[in-house]
């Protein structure tokens, strides 16, 4: 059985859904994952700018 991982677009879609339903921290985590999966630093910056919830990540 082949395992398929969510795409950047799927992470962003989920992030928007979480933001819309009042879950800004979860939205931010999904946006961070989407940003990590993009090859463009400019796109990653734009993604993170759109989601201002607090992060739970400890590394950086």
Tab-separated table of N, CA and C in Angstrom:
chain	number	residue	atom	x	y	z
A	1	UNK	N	0.833	-1.179	0.000
A	1	UNK	CA	0.000	0.000	0.000
A	1	UNK	C	0.883	1.249	0.000
A	2	UNK	N	0.630	2.140	-0.911
A	2	UNK	CA	1.412	3.362	-1.033
A	2	UNK	C	0.833	4.441	-0.128
A	3	UNK	N	1.709	5.084	0.610
A	3	UNK	CA	1.254	6.166	1.494
A	3	UNK	C	1.454	7.502	0.787
A	4	UNK	N	0.410	8.306	0.771
A	4	UNK	CA	0.498	9.631	0.162
A	4	UNK	C	0.450	10.684	1.255
A	5	UNK	N	1.418	11.595	1.243
A	5	UNK	CA	1.473	12.658	2.222
A	5	UNK	C	0.780	13.893	1.674
A	6	UNK	N	0.209	14.702	2.553
A	6	UNK	CA	-0.476	15.920	2.096
A	6	UNK	C	0.483	16.857	1.350
A	7	UNK	N	-0.052	17.538	0.375
A	7	UNK	CA	0.737	18.481	-0.412
A	7	UNK	C	0.751	19.843	0.275
A	8	UNK	N	1.570	20.733	-0.233
A	8	UNK	CA	1.607	22.105	0.272
A	8	UNK	C	0.229	22.744	0.154
A	9	UNK	N	-0.413	22.557	-0.976
A	9	UNK	CA	-1.742	23.142	-1.190
A	9	UNK	C	-2.759	22.582	-0.197
A	10	UNK	N	-2.668	21.299	0.105
A	10	UNK	CA	-3.587	20.698	1.077
A	10	UNK	C	-3.353	21.247	2.484
A	11	UNK	N	-2.087	21.462	2.832
A	11	UNK	CA	-1.785	22.080	4.124
A	11	UNK	C	-2.344	23.499	4.183
A	12	UNK	N	-2.196	24.242	3.113
A	12	UNK	CA	-2.720	25.617	3.089
A	12	UNK	C	-4.243	25.635	3.165
A	13	UNK	N	-4.874	24.732	2.450
A	13	UNK	CA	-6.335	24.653	2.496
A	13	UNK	C	-6.800	24.365	3.927
A	14	UNK	N	-6.140	23.423	4.578
A	14	UNK	CA	-6.486	23.095	5.957
A	14	UNK	C	-6.199	24.271	6.884
A	15	UNK	N	-5.114	24.995	6.646
A	15	UNK	CA	-4.786	26.163	7.462
A	15	UNK	C	-5.867	27.230	7.341
A	16	UNK	N	-6.334	27.470	6.132
A	16	UNK	CA	-7.409	28.446	5.935
A	16	UNK	C	-8.683	27.999	6.646
A	17	UNK	N	-8.980	26.717	6.568
A	17	UNK	CA	-10.178	26.193	7.235
A	17	UNK	C	-10.069	26.369	8.754
A	18	UNK	N	-8.893	26.085	9.304
A	18	UNK	CA	-8.702	26.239	10.747
A	18	UNK	C	-8.813	27.707	11.168
A	19	UNK	N	-8.271	28.589	10.361
A	19	UNK	CA	-8.357	30.019	10.660
A	19	UNK	C	-9.803	30.497	10.620
A	20	UNK	N	-10.540	30.024	9.643
A	20	UNK	CA	-11.939	30.412	9.482
A	20	UNK	C	-12.799	29.922	10.648
A	21	UNK	N	-12.436	28.786	11.212
A	21	UNK	CA	-13.229	28.214	12.298
A	21	UNK	C	-12.693	28.572	13.681
A	22	UNK	N	-11.826	29.576	13.735
A	22	UNK	CA	-11.363	30.090	15.018
A	22	UNK	C	-10.268	29.297	15.696
A	23	UNK	N	-9.440	28.638	14.917
A	23	UNK	CA	-8.321	27.864	15.476
A	23	UNK	C	-6.990	28.409	14.948
A	24	UNK	N	-6.593	29.613	15.387
A	24	UNK	CA	-5.421	30.268	14.818
A	24	UNK	C	-4.105	29.537	15.072
A	25	UNK	N	-3.968	28.881	16.199
A	25	UNK	CA	-2.706	28.178	16.474
A	25	UNK	C	-2.554	26.973	15.558
A	26	UNK	N	-3.610	26.212	15.385
A	26	UNK	CA	-3.568	25.078	14.463
A	26	UNK	C	-3.362	25.565	13.034
A	27	UNK	N	-4.007	26.660	12.676
A	27	UNK	CA	-3.812	27.239	11.347
A	27	UNK	C	-2.343	27.608	11.138
A	28	UNK	N	-1.720	28.193	12.151
A	28	UNK	CA	-0.314	28.581	12.048
A	28	UNK	C	0.572	27.354	11.871
A	29	UNK	N	0.310	26.288	12.627
A	29	UNK	CA	1.115	25.074	12.495
A	29	UNK	C	1.001	24.475	11.095
A	30	UNK	N	-0.198	24.445	10.557
A	30	UNK	CA	-0.383	23.937	9.194
A	30	UNK	C	0.309	24.844	8.174
A	31	UNK	N	0.242	26.157	8.394
A	31	UNK	CA	0.915	27.099	7.499
A	31	UNK	C	2.428	26.933	7.574
A	32	UNK	N	2.949	26.703	8.766
A	32	UNK	CA	4.392	26.478	8.905
A	32	UNK	C	4.824	25.232	8.140
A	33	UNK	N	4.013	24.202	8.203
A	33	UNK	CA	4.324	22.978	7.448
A	33	UNK	C	4.286	23.251	5.944
A	34	UNK	N	3.304	24.007	5.499
A	34	UNK	CA	3.229	24.374	4.076
A	34	UNK	C	4.444	25.187	3.673
A	35	UNK	N	4.826	26.134	4.519
A	35	UNK	CA	5.998	26.975	4.218
A	35	UNK	C	7.269	26.131	4.146
A	36	UNK	N	7.381	25.144	5.019
A	36	UNK	CA	8.549	24.254	5.005
A	36	UNK	C	8.630	23.442	3.718
A	37	UNK	N	7.488	23.187	3.100
A	37	UNK	CA	7.446	22.337	1.902
A	37	UNK	C	7.629	23.114	0.595
A	38	UNK	N	7.662	24.433	0.655
A	38	UNK	CA	7.839	25.209	-0.572
A	38	UNK	C	9.321	25.464	-0.825
A	39	UNK	N	9.678	25.548	-2.093
A	39	UNK	CA	11.069	25.791	-2.460
A	39	UNK	C	11.411	27.273	-2.477
A	40	UNK	N	10.421	28.115	-2.471
A	40	UNK	CA	10.624	29.557	-2.594
A	40	UNK	C	10.586	30.228	-1.223
A	41	UNK	N	11.654	30.896	-0.872
A	41	UNK	CA	11.711	31.621	0.401
A	41	UNK	C	10.679	32.741	0.437
A	42	UNK	N	10.453	33.388	-0.703
A	42	UNK	CA	9.455	34.457	-0.774
A	42	UNK	C	8.047	33.907	-0.530
A	43	UNK	N	7.769	32.759	-1.115
A	43	UNK	CA	6.453	32.132	-0.927
A	43	UNK	C	6.275	31.689	0.529
A	44	UNK	N	7.316	31.130	1.121
A	44	UNK	CA	7.248	30.716	2.523
A	44	UNK	C	6.975	31.916	3.430
A	45	UNK	N	7.631	33.026	3.169
A	45	UNK	CA	7.418	34.251	3.947
A	45	UNK	C	5.989	34.741	3.790
A	46	UNK	N	5.466	34.713	2.576
A	46	UNK	CA	4.089	35.151	2.319
A	46	UNK	C	3.093	34.264	3.053
A	47	UNK	N	3.318	32.964	3.010
A	47	UNK	CA	2.423	32.028	3.688
A	47	UNK	C	2.376	32.338	5.182
A	48	UNK	N	3.532	32.489	5.796
A	48	UNK	CA	3.583	32.721	7.242
A	48	UNK	C	3.009	34.083	7.621
A	49	UNK	N	3.141	35.063	6.745
A	49	UNK	CA	2.588	36.393	7.004
A	49	UNK	C	1.064	36.352	7.069
A	50	UNK	N	0.463	35.448	6.329
A	50	UNK	CA	-0.999	35.339	6.285
A	50	UNK	C	-1.587	34.655	7.523
A	51	UNK	N	-0.760	33.971	8.294
A	51	UNK	CA	-1.235	33.231	9.466
A	51	UNK	C	-0.470	33.696	10.699
A	52	UNK	N	-1.127	34.483	11.514
A	52	UNK	CA	-0.444	35.151	12.618
A	52	UNK	C	-0.638	34.475	13.972
A	53	UNK	N	-1.287	33.315	13.999
A	53	UNK	CA	-1.455	32.607	15.272
A	53	UNK	C	-0.100	32.265	15.860
A	54	UNK	N	-0.089	31.983	17.154
A	54	UNK	CA	1.196	31.680	17.790
A	54	UNK	C	1.663	30.283	17.401
A	55	UNK	N	2.949	30.103	17.395
A	55	UNK	CA	3.528	28.818	17.046
A	55	UNK	C	3.795	28.000	18.292
A	56	UNK	N	3.764	26.703	18.149
A	56	UNK	CA	4.113	25.801	19.225
A	56	UNK	C	5.458	25.129	18.959
A	57	UNK	N	6.073	25.496	17.859
A	57	UNK	CA	7.358	24.906	17.512
A	57	UNK	C	8.428	25.379	18.492
A	58	UNK	N	9.332	24.488	18.826
A	58	UNK	CA	10.417	24.835	19.750
A	58	UNK	C	11.727	25.043	19.009
A	59	UNK	N	11.858	24.474	17.837
A	59	UNK	CA	13.089	24.660	17.059
A	59	UNK	C	12.951	25.843	16.126
A	60	UNK	N	13.985	26.429	15.736
A	60	UNK	CA	14.071	27.513	14.760
A	60	UNK	C	15.448	28.068	14.758
